[in-house]
XYZ file of C-alpha atoms in Angstrom:
190
model
C -79.759 93.708 -52.268
C -79.430 91.039 -54.751
C -77.536 88.986 -51.586
C -79.280 90.097 -49.114
C -82.311 88.718 -50.200
C -80.663 85.146 -50.898
C -78.782 85.373 -47.868
C -82.303 85.888 -46.279
C -84.325 82.939 -48.277
C -81.357 80.697 -47.477
C -81.636 81.654 -43.580
C -85.440 80.858 -44.121
C -85.151 77.280 -45.673
C -82.479 76.422 -43.124
C -84.616 77.334 -40.457
C -87.747 75.612 -42.037
C -86.099 72.298 -42.523
C -84.312 72.772 -39.032
C -87.086 72.968 -37.042
C -89.230 70.301 -39.111
C -86.075 67.781 -38.593
C -86.480 68.715 -34.653
C -89.873 68.755 -34.713
C -89.940 65.045 -36.579
C -87.640 63.571 -34.258
C -88.640 64.686 -30.795
C -92.406 65.504 -31.224
C -92.269 68.960 -30.385
C -89.805 72.224 -30.895
C -87.263 71.661 -27.903
C -87.062 74.698 -25.859
C -86.999 76.077 -22.116
C -89.995 76.475 -19.964
C -89.962 80.085 -18.753
C -89.935 79.925 -15.044
C -92.780 81.846 -14.304
C -94.957 79.684 -16.701
C -94.240 76.534 -14.512
C -96.078 75.475 -11.580
C -93.012 74.827 -9.551
C -91.772 76.932 -6.804
C -89.224 80.128 -7.399
C -86.657 81.500 -5.004
C -85.120 84.533 -5.162
C -81.398 83.501 -5.733
C -79.605 87.122 -6.208
C -80.424 90.843 -6.470
C -78.726 94.017 -7.255
C -78.195 96.478 -4.648
C -80.854 98.301 -5.066
C -82.882 95.552 -4.418
C -81.799 94.705 -0.988
C -84.223 95.116 1.648
C -82.971 93.606 5.102
C -86.288 93.184 6.139
C -87.186 90.639 3.929
C -85.833 87.065 3.883
C -86.535 83.492 2.789
C -88.655 85.293 -0.385
C -90.400 82.588 -3.156
C -93.149 82.219 -4.678
C -95.476 79.677 -5.159
C -97.727 79.019 -8.181
C -101.422 79.332 -7.410
C -103.289 78.696 -10.576
C -103.846 79.770 -14.461
C -106.301 81.642 -17.139
C -104.826 81.064 -20.172
C -101.885 83.623 -20.197
C -102.510 84.346 -16.789
C -100.427 83.042 -13.882
C -101.640 83.251 -10.327
C -98.758 83.154 -7.588
C -98.640 84.044 -3.954
C -94.781 85.825 -3.193
C -94.002 84.715 0.576
C -91.351 85.847 2.704
C -90.331 86.277 6.521
C -90.979 89.976 7.519
C -89.288 91.813 10.296
C -90.021 95.484 10.337
C -87.889 98.500 11.550
C -88.752 97.839 15.696
C -86.897 93.900 15.003
C -90.402 92.035 15.641
C -90.281 89.411 12.913
C -93.827 89.099 11.723
C -93.703 85.862 10.363
C -94.315 84.415 6.817
C -96.216 87.002 4.789
C -97.922 85.978 1.990
C -99.175 88.317 -1.506
C -101.120 87.071 -4.116
C -100.432 88.776 -7.808
C -100.861 87.024 -11.128
C -98.213 87.501 -13.757
C -99.154 87.882 -17.805
C -96.604 84.896 -19.651
C -96.008 86.871 -23.099
C -96.038 84.718 -26.197
C -92.520 85.503 -27.011
C -90.599 86.250 -23.546
C -87.382 87.250 -25.025
C -88.972 90.345 -26.735
C -91.534 90.953 -24.982
C -92.304 92.397 -21.285
C -93.408 89.904 -18.567
C -96.097 91.665 -16.871
C -97.182 91.630 -12.840
C -100.371 92.761 -11.924
C -98.443 95.151 -9.049
C -100.697 95.398 -5.622
C -100.494 98.250 -2.924
C -99.031 95.323 -0.882
C -96.642 93.754 -3.505
C -95.412 97.188 -4.336
C -95.164 98.598 -0.549
C -93.142 95.731 1.028
C -91.234 94.663 -2.370
C -91.538 97.867 -4.703
C -92.100 95.507 -7.614
C -92.536 96.893 -11.162
C -95.547 96.273 -13.798
C -93.043 95.933 -16.462
C -89.808 93.417 -16.419
C -87.328 92.181 -19.062
C -86.714 88.901 -19.516
C -82.768 88.539 -19.924
C -82.760 84.828 -20.014
C -84.289 81.675 -18.862
C -84.046 78.216 -19.065
C -85.524 75.205 -16.584
C -84.304 75.690 -13.566
C -83.485 79.859 -13.496
C -84.658 83.365 -14.596
C -83.643 86.953 -14.808
C -85.756 89.639 -14.758
C -84.518 93.312 -14.821
C -86.272 96.304 -14.214
C -87.446 98.185 -17.633
C -84.475 100.796 -18.310
C -84.467 104.310 -20.161
C -81.239 103.482 -22.171
C -78.922 100.522 -22.957
C -76.250 102.374 -22.455
C -76.272 101.130 -18.365
C -76.821 98.020 -16.534
C -80.186 96.884 -15.648
C -81.652 96.433 -11.870
C -82.505 92.406 -11.910
C -83.298 89.640 -9.836
C -82.137 86.131 -10.222
C -85.073 83.781 -9.126
C -84.585 79.688 -9.775
C -86.212 76.405 -8.880
C -85.806 74.437 -6.189
C -83.390 72.574 -8.193
C -81.186 75.351 -9.219
C -81.013 75.929 -5.526
C -78.477 73.538 -5.063
C -76.615 74.199 -7.828
C -74.893 77.353 -8.760
C -76.077 79.156 -11.782
C -75.192 77.650 -15.039
C -71.874 79.631 -17.020
C -74.877 81.393 -19.633
C -77.040 82.866 -16.506
C -73.426 84.071 -15.475
C -72.726 85.461 -18.442
C -76.109 87.394 -19.298
C -75.787 88.770 -15.288
C -72.469 89.992 -15.869
C -73.464 91.912 -19.333
C -76.777 93.083 -18.240
C -77.155 93.800 -14.465
C -75.186 95.866 -12.040
C -74.070 95.731 -8.575
C -75.468 91.662 -8.219
C -75.580 90.167 -4.747
C -76.246 86.185 -4.793
C -78.030 84.684 -2.008
C -78.097 81.050 -0.880
C -81.415 79.866 -0.086
C -81.605 78.832 3.745
C -82.367 75.698 4.707
C -84.012 77.416 8.092
C -86.824 78.787 5.596
C -89.809 77.380 5.815
C -91.697 76.788 2.253
C -95.154 76.966 2.214
C-alpha cells in the first residue's frame, strides 16, 4: 500500500511538472480540438456495414453556431428514394452537446424525427478517437467483448489524405465491418 501511495504521488508530481512546463513554453496546454467542437465542415469518410444506406450520398455536416457547450450543425446529404428519384441535397439541423472530457463522456446528439428517420442517428456516441482532422464515433454498446458500429468523420484536410496510422489502429481495434469512402469531388458542399 505504501509503495502504491508513493507511486501515485510520483505520478502526480511528474504530471504537474509536465503540465506547468508545457503551459509555460506554449502559452497553453497542447492538445487536439474535437472536430465536432470546431467550425470546419465534417465529411463522413467511413462507417460500419450496419450503417450503410445506399439512399444517402455526399454526407457532410456544416457548423451553424454555438451556445456554450451546445454546437448547432446541419447534416447535408444527397437523397435518392427507393424508386430511384433523386431529391437533391437535404439538410437537417441538429445540436451536439460537447462533453467536458471527450474520451470519457459520451457525445450527446439531439436526435430529431427527421435525423432519426433518414440516418438512424443515436442520442449518445462514444468518442473512440479524435485528432484535429478526424474523429471516430461508436454507438454505445452493452458489452466490451464485441466491436462497435462506428462512423469516421473528417475535415476537408483529412479527406485529401488517408486516416493517420493511430486512427486506423483505433478503428481496427474498436470498430466492426468498416468501409471507407473517398468524399467524391462531385459532391456539392453547402
